[in-house]
Amino acid sequence: MKRKISILGSTGSIGRQALEVIEKLSDSFEIIALTAGNNTALLNEQIRKFKPKYAFANNINEIEGAKPALLDEICANKENDIILVAVSGKVGLKPTITAINNGIDIALANKETLVMAGDIVMPLAKKNNVNIIPVDSEHCAIHQCIKDISQVDKLIITASGGPFLHKSIDDMKNATVEETLHHPRWNMGKKITVDSATLMNKGLEVIEAHHLFNMSYDKIQVVVHPQSIVHSAIEYIDGSVIAQLGLPSMHIPIQYAITYPERFEGIKSKTFSFSEIARLDFEEPDWEKFKALKIAYSCGRYGGSLPICMNAANEEAVFAFLQGKIKLFDIIDTVVKMLDEHTPVYNLTLDEIFEIDKEVRMKTRESFLQYK
Ligand code: NDP
Ligand code: MG
């Protein structure tokens, strides 16, 4: 029987690669819905090719060939066996909760869902017996390594180190948008590519790992591994380390997440060869150059509204950097400033989470007026 799937964010980097996977596995999937933000032209092309029943775009009147539906409606549709949440930003959170409330499994790429509301989302998924299968290569690797979480002593998350790994702090201070977007290993959306350059992306991943695998922050380690071949590892209590390896392609974790627990040959384009790879390097992150990582660990540890504040300030600052309003290091300085001015709040409802997110974003944008 075909697995019925919807893709939120089908026009994005993850969404487009997911459709490439599904095209190869067309006997195994039926698409219920595809959704875009602003790129309705690409969405309409995808509709012509994949024939979903429903579709969403910000400009809903321009959708051709599928019935328009809101993200929440798509996620409440129990025809879905699984929903791939590949939208960027906080817009992913509510529809994910709707899907969980309807007992639909989630393949999760969207980072904000767990960073902003991991304390709500994970217990809800457990209560509703819903699988949350991570798409991000690191969490997908850990998911593949774990047999029995109760016997795991440590999660070891790898980081490529981004384009500035071996550059000086001065080089980084003067980095252009173009240099920052030139990631050595991965081709991703702009926001996550900037986060990979500051290592905020790794910080967000540490927080996600804490929620996904219910692991304390003391037991989550980050190691820099520039080749991006070891996608992450776990250490069992007896000292045995299990790692997941593969060529750096998002097709593999996307396919794993949407076909789990089955595996298919699918889109695999090249055979893995240890001798071709020849060497794998590992090093401790430079905590001074990449302050974002330290900040994310503290925000994660303190919890409550701090990760929400950090995420909102960071996203606004990344947008300002991409628009040429601020410099690369100003991103993390902005995050620190917003955190300093923030009074943490705990035991938040979803509405409170969105309210804090909105307030911090407003304050962050105001803070950029000084740069004019
Ligand atoms: P992109 O920016 O490439 O794509 C984002 C997608 O979300 C697009 O389809 C976009 O639509 C849609 N979207 C954005 N805003 C809205 C909105 N307000 N309403 C509806 N749809 C919206 O991002 P990525 O694919 O790179 O990343 C998606 C998520 O996955 C992010 O949270 C990212 O952190 C995470 N992730 C990405 C990885 C990667 O390799 N790219 C790896 C691991 C995690 P449109 O383009 O039509 O405007
Ligand atoms: Mg990742």
PDB file of N, CA, C and O and ligand atoms in Angstrom, residues 9 11-14 36-39 58 86-88 91 109-112 136 188-189 192 250, ligand 1:
ATOM      1  N   GLY A   9       6.241  23.077   2.798  1.00  0.00           N
ATOM      2  CA  GLY A   9       7.501  23.701   2.355  1.00  0.00           C
ATOM      3  C   GLY A   9       8.109  22.954   1.179  1.00  0.00           C
ATOM      4  O   GLY A   9       9.323  22.784   1.109  1.00  0.00           O
ATOM      5  N   THR A  11       8.560  23.838  -1.784  1.00  0.00           N
ATOM      6  CA  THR A  11       9.350  24.667  -2.706  1.00  0.00           C
ATOM      7  C   THR A  11      10.731  25.015  -2.135  1.00  0.00           C
ATOM      8  O   THR A  11      11.524  25.664  -2.810  1.00  0.00           O
ATOM      9  N   GLY A  12      11.008  24.597  -0.911  1.00  0.00           N
ATOM     10  CA  GLY A  12      12.300  24.924  -0.286  1.00  0.00           C
ATOM     11  C   GLY A  12      13.357  23.877  -0.603  1.00  0.00           C
ATOM     12  O   GLY A  12      13.108  22.916  -1.349  1.00  0.00           O
ATOM     13  N   SER A  13      14.533  24.075  -0.018  1.00  0.00           N
ATOM     14  CA  SER A  13      15.660  23.181  -0.275  1.00  0.00           C
ATOM     15  C   SER A  13      15.326  21.733   0.141  1.00  0.00           C
ATOM     16  O   SER A  13      15.474  20.798  -0.641  1.00  0.00           O
ATOM     17  N   ILE A  14      14.844  21.542   1.354  1.00  0.00           N
ATOM     18  CA  ILE A  14      14.477  20.197   1.826  1.00  0.00           C
ATOM     19  C   ILE A  14      13.273  19.672   1.030  1.00  0.00           C
ATOM     20  O   ILE A  14      13.253  18.520   0.593  1.00  0.00           O
ATOM     21  N   ALA A  36       3.644  25.889  -0.461  1.00  0.00           N
ATOM     22  CA  ALA A  36       4.707  26.871  -0.699  1.00  0.00           C
ATOM     23  C   ALA A  36       4.487  28.055   0.225  1.00  0.00           C
ATOM     24  O   ALA A  36       3.454  28.147   0.909  1.00  0.00           O
ATOM     25  N   GLY A  37       5.440  28.967   0.222  1.00  0.00           N
ATOM     26  CA  GLY A  37       5.211  30.286   0.813  1.00  0.00           C
ATOM     27  C   GLY A  37       4.872  31.213  -0.343  1.00  0.00           C
ATOM     28  O   GLY A  37       3.717  31.297  -0.766  1.00  0.00           O
ATOM     29  N   ASN A  38       5.909  31.854  -0.905  1.00  0.00           N
ATOM     30  CA  ASN A  38       5.675  32.821  -1.997  1.00  0.00           C
ATOM     31  C   ASN A  38       5.888  32.260  -3.395  1.00  0.00           C
ATOM     32  O   ASN A  38       5.435  32.861  -4.370  1.00  0.00           O
ATOM     33  N   ASN A  39       6.586  31.137  -3.492  1.00  0.00           N
ATOM     34  CA  ASN A  39       6.951  30.637  -4.821  1.00  0.00           C
ATOM     35  C   ASN A  39       5.818  29.803  -5.445  1.00  0.00           C
ATOM     36  O   ASN A  39       5.926  28.583  -5.607  1.00  0.00           O
ATOM     37  N   ASN A  58       1.015  31.376   0.003  1.00  0.00           N
ATOM     38  CA  ASN A  58       0.573  32.635   0.616  1.00  0.00           C
ATOM     39  C   ASN A  58      -0.473  33.319  -0.264  1.00  0.00           C
ATOM     40  O   ASN A  58      -1.442  33.865   0.232  1.00  0.00           O
ATOM     41  N   ALA A  86       8.831  20.828   6.435  1.00  0.00           N
ATOM     42  CA  ALA A  86      10.068  21.404   5.885  1.00  0.00           C
ATOM     43  C   ALA A  86       9.902  22.884   5.589  1.00  0.00           C
ATOM     44  O   ALA A  86      10.617  23.435   4.756  1.00  0.00           O
ATOM     45  N   VAL A  87       8.936  23.528   6.265  1.00  0.00           N
ATOM     46  CA  VAL A  87       8.877  24.993   6.172  1.00  0.00           C
ATOM     47  C   VAL A  87       9.981  25.541   7.064  1.00  0.00           C
ATOM     48  O   VAL A  87      10.440  24.876   7.989  1.00  0.00           O
ATOM     49  N   SER A  88      10.406  26.767   6.780  1.00  0.00           N
ATOM     50  CA  SER A  88      11.372  27.395   7.665  1.00  0.00           C
ATOM     51  C   SER A  88      10.620  28.338   8.593  1.00  0.00           C
ATOM     52  O   SER A  88       9.574  28.868   8.219  1.00  0.00           O
ATOM     53  N   VAL A  91       6.337  29.281  11.531  1.00  0.00           N
ATOM     54  CA  VAL A  91       5.104  28.873  10.875  1.00  0.00           C
ATOM     55  C   VAL A  91       4.943  27.348  10.896  1.00  0.00           C
ATOM     56  O   VAL A  91       3.835  26.827  10.753  1.00  0.00           O
ATOM     57  N   ALA A 109      11.929  18.465   9.774  1.00  0.00           N
ATOM     58  CA  ALA A 109      13.135  19.220   9.385  1.00  0.00           C
ATOM     59  C   ALA A 109      13.150  20.555  10.122  1.00  0.00           C
ATOM     60  O   ALA A 109      14.183  21.013  10.586  1.00  0.00           O
ATOM     61  N   ASN A 110      11.973  21.167  10.240  1.00  0.00           N
ATOM     62  CA  ASN A 110      11.844  22.515  10.820  1.00  0.00           C
ATOM     63  C   ASN A 110      12.445  22.581  12.225  1.00  0.00           C
ATOM     64  O   ASN A 110      12.091  21.788  13.100  1.00  0.00           O
ATOM     65  N   LYS A 111      13.383  23.525  12.403  1.00  0.00           N
ATOM     66  CA  LYS A 111      14.108  23.595  13.688  1.00  0.00           C
ATOM     67  C   LYS A 111      13.304  24.263  14.789  1.00  0.00           C
ATOM     68  O   LYS A 111      13.402  23.907  15.957  1.00  0.00           O
ATOM     69  N   GLU A 112      12.533  25.272  14.402  1.00  0.00           N
ATOM     70  CA  GLU A 112      11.839  26.083  15.407  1.00  0.00           C
ATOM     71  C   GLU A 112      10.870  25.249  16.241  1.00  0.00           C
ATOM     72  O   GLU A 112      10.637  25.546  17.414  1.00  0.00           O
ATOM     73  N   ASP A 136      17.014  16.254   9.963  1.00  0.00           N
ATOM     74  CA  ASP A 136      18.333  16.866  10.038  1.00  0.00           C
ATOM     75  C   ASP A 136      19.377  15.745  10.121  1.00  0.00           C
ATOM     76  O   ASP A 136      19.175  14.770  10.856  1.00  0.00           O
ATOM     77  N   MET A 188      22.117  24.609   1.222  1.00  0.00           N
ATOM     78  CA  MET A 188      20.879  24.695   2.018  1.00  0.00           C
ATOM     79  C   MET A 188      20.229  26.063   1.829  1.00  0.00           C
ATOM     80  O   MET A 188      20.783  26.931   1.158  1.00  0.00           O
ATOM     81  N   GLY A 189      19.084  26.281   2.474  1.00  0.00           N
ATOM     82  CA  GLY A 189      18.448  27.602   2.457  1.00  0.00           C
ATOM     83  C   GLY A 189      19.388  28.636   3.092  1.00  0.00           C
ATOM     84  O   GLY A 189      20.325  28.281   3.821  1.00  0.00           O
ATOM     85  N   ILE A 192      19.673  28.976   7.267  1.00  0.00           N
ATOM     86  CA  ILE A 192      20.432  27.902   7.925  1.00  0.00           C
ATOM     87  C   ILE A 192      21.908  27.944   7.512  1.00  0.00           C
ATOM     88  O   ILE A 192      22.792  27.597   8.290  1.00  0.00           O
ATOM     89  N   MET A 250      21.527  15.387   1.640  1.00  0.00           N
ATOM     90  CA  MET A 250      20.289  15.399   2.446  1.00  0.00           C
ATOM     91  C   MET A 250      19.265  14.387   1.926  1.00  0.00           C
ATOM     92  O   MET A 250      18.308  14.067   2.612  1.00  0.00           O
TER      93      MET A 250
HETATM   94  P1  NDP B   1      14.188  27.091   2.528  1.00  0.00           P
HETATM   95  O1  NDP B   1      14.282  28.522   2.868  1.00  0.00           O
HETATM   96  O2  NDP B   1      14.931  26.581   1.340  1.00  0.00           O
HETATM   97  O3  NDP B   1      12.637  26.682   2.333  1.00  0.00           O
HETATM   98  C1  NDP B   1      11.646  27.050   3.231  1.00  0.00           C
HETATM   99  C2  NDP B   1      10.296  26.569   2.768  1.00  0.00           C
HETATM  100  O4  NDP B   1       9.306  27.075   3.659  1.00  0.00           O
HETATM  101  C3  NDP B   1       9.903  27.056   1.384  1.00  0.00           C
HETATM  102  O5  NDP B   1       9.060  26.111   0.775  1.00  0.00           O
HETATM  103  C4  NDP B   1       9.137  28.332   1.694  1.00  0.00           C
HETATM  104  O6  NDP B   1       8.247  28.731   0.673  1.00  0.00           O
HETATM  105  C5  NDP B   1       8.367  27.868   2.928  1.00  0.00           C
HETATM  106  N1  NDP B   1       7.937  28.984   3.783  1.00  0.00           N
HETATM  107  C6  NDP B   1       8.726  29.945   4.330  1.00  0.00           C
HETATM  108  N2  NDP B   1       7.965  30.815   5.052  1.00  0.00           N
HETATM  109  C7  NDP B   1       6.685  30.386   4.950  1.00  0.00           C
HETATM  110  C8  NDP B   1       5.446  30.863   5.447  1.00  0.00           C
HETATM  111  N3  NDP B   1       5.370  31.955   6.219  1.00  0.00           N
HETATM  112  N4  NDP B   1       4.319  30.170   5.147  1.00  0.00           N
HETATM  113  C9  NDP B   1       4.388  29.050   4.390  1.00  0.00           C
HETATM  114  N5  NDP B   1       5.528  28.557   3.876  1.00  0.00           N
HETATM  115  C10 NDP B   1       6.663  29.210   4.150  1.00  0.00           C
HETATM  116  O7  NDP B   1      14.611  26.297   3.848  1.00  0.00           O
HETATM  117  P2  NDP B   1      15.259  24.864   3.985  1.00  0.00           P
HETATM  118  O8  NDP B   1      14.567  23.882   3.091  1.00  0.00           O
HETATM  119  O9  NDP B   1      16.733  24.975   3.921  1.00  0.00           O
HETATM  120  O10 NDP B   1      14.933  24.512   5.500  1.00  0.00           O
HETATM  121  C11 NDP B   1      13.611  24.219   5.965  1.00  0.00           C
HETATM  122  C12 NDP B   1      13.686  23.869   7.444  1.00  0.00           C
HETATM  123  O11 NDP B   1      14.490  22.712   7.604  1.00  0.00           O
HETATM  124  C13 NDP B   1      14.376  24.970   8.293  1.00  0.00           C
HETATM  125  O12 NDP B   1      13.769  25.041   9.564  1.00  0.00           O
HETATM  126  C14 NDP B   1      15.817  24.476   8.402  1.00  0.00           C
HETATM  127  O13 NDP B   1      16.453  24.938   9.569  1.00  0.00           O
HETATM  128  C15 NDP B   1      15.614  22.975   8.434  1.00  0.00           C
HETATM  129  N6  NDP B   1      16.743  22.186   7.936  1.00  0.00           N
HETATM  130  C16 NDP B   1      17.239  22.379   6.676  1.00  0.00           C
HETATM  131  C17 NDP B   1      18.323  21.647   6.212  1.00  0.00           C
HETATM  132  C18 NDP B   1      18.828  21.802   4.810  1.00  0.00           C
HETATM  133  O14 NDP B   1      19.717  21.040   4.383  1.00  0.00           O
HETATM  134  N7  NDP B   1      18.341  22.728   4.011  1.00  0.00           N
HETATM  135  C19 NDP B   1      18.992  20.657   7.073  1.00  0.00           C
HETATM  136  C20 NDP B   1      18.350  20.505   8.346  1.00  0.00           C
HETATM  137  C21 NDP B   1      17.291  21.240   8.769  1.00  0.00           C
HETATM  138  P3  NDP B   1       8.664  29.677  -0.594  1.00  0.00           P
HETATM  139  O15 NDP B   1      10.071  29.333  -0.968  1.00  0.00           O
HETATM  140  O16 NDP B   1       7.658  29.253  -1.615  1.00  0.00           O
HETATM  141  O17 NDP B   1       8.496  31.092  -0.147  1.00  0.00           O
END
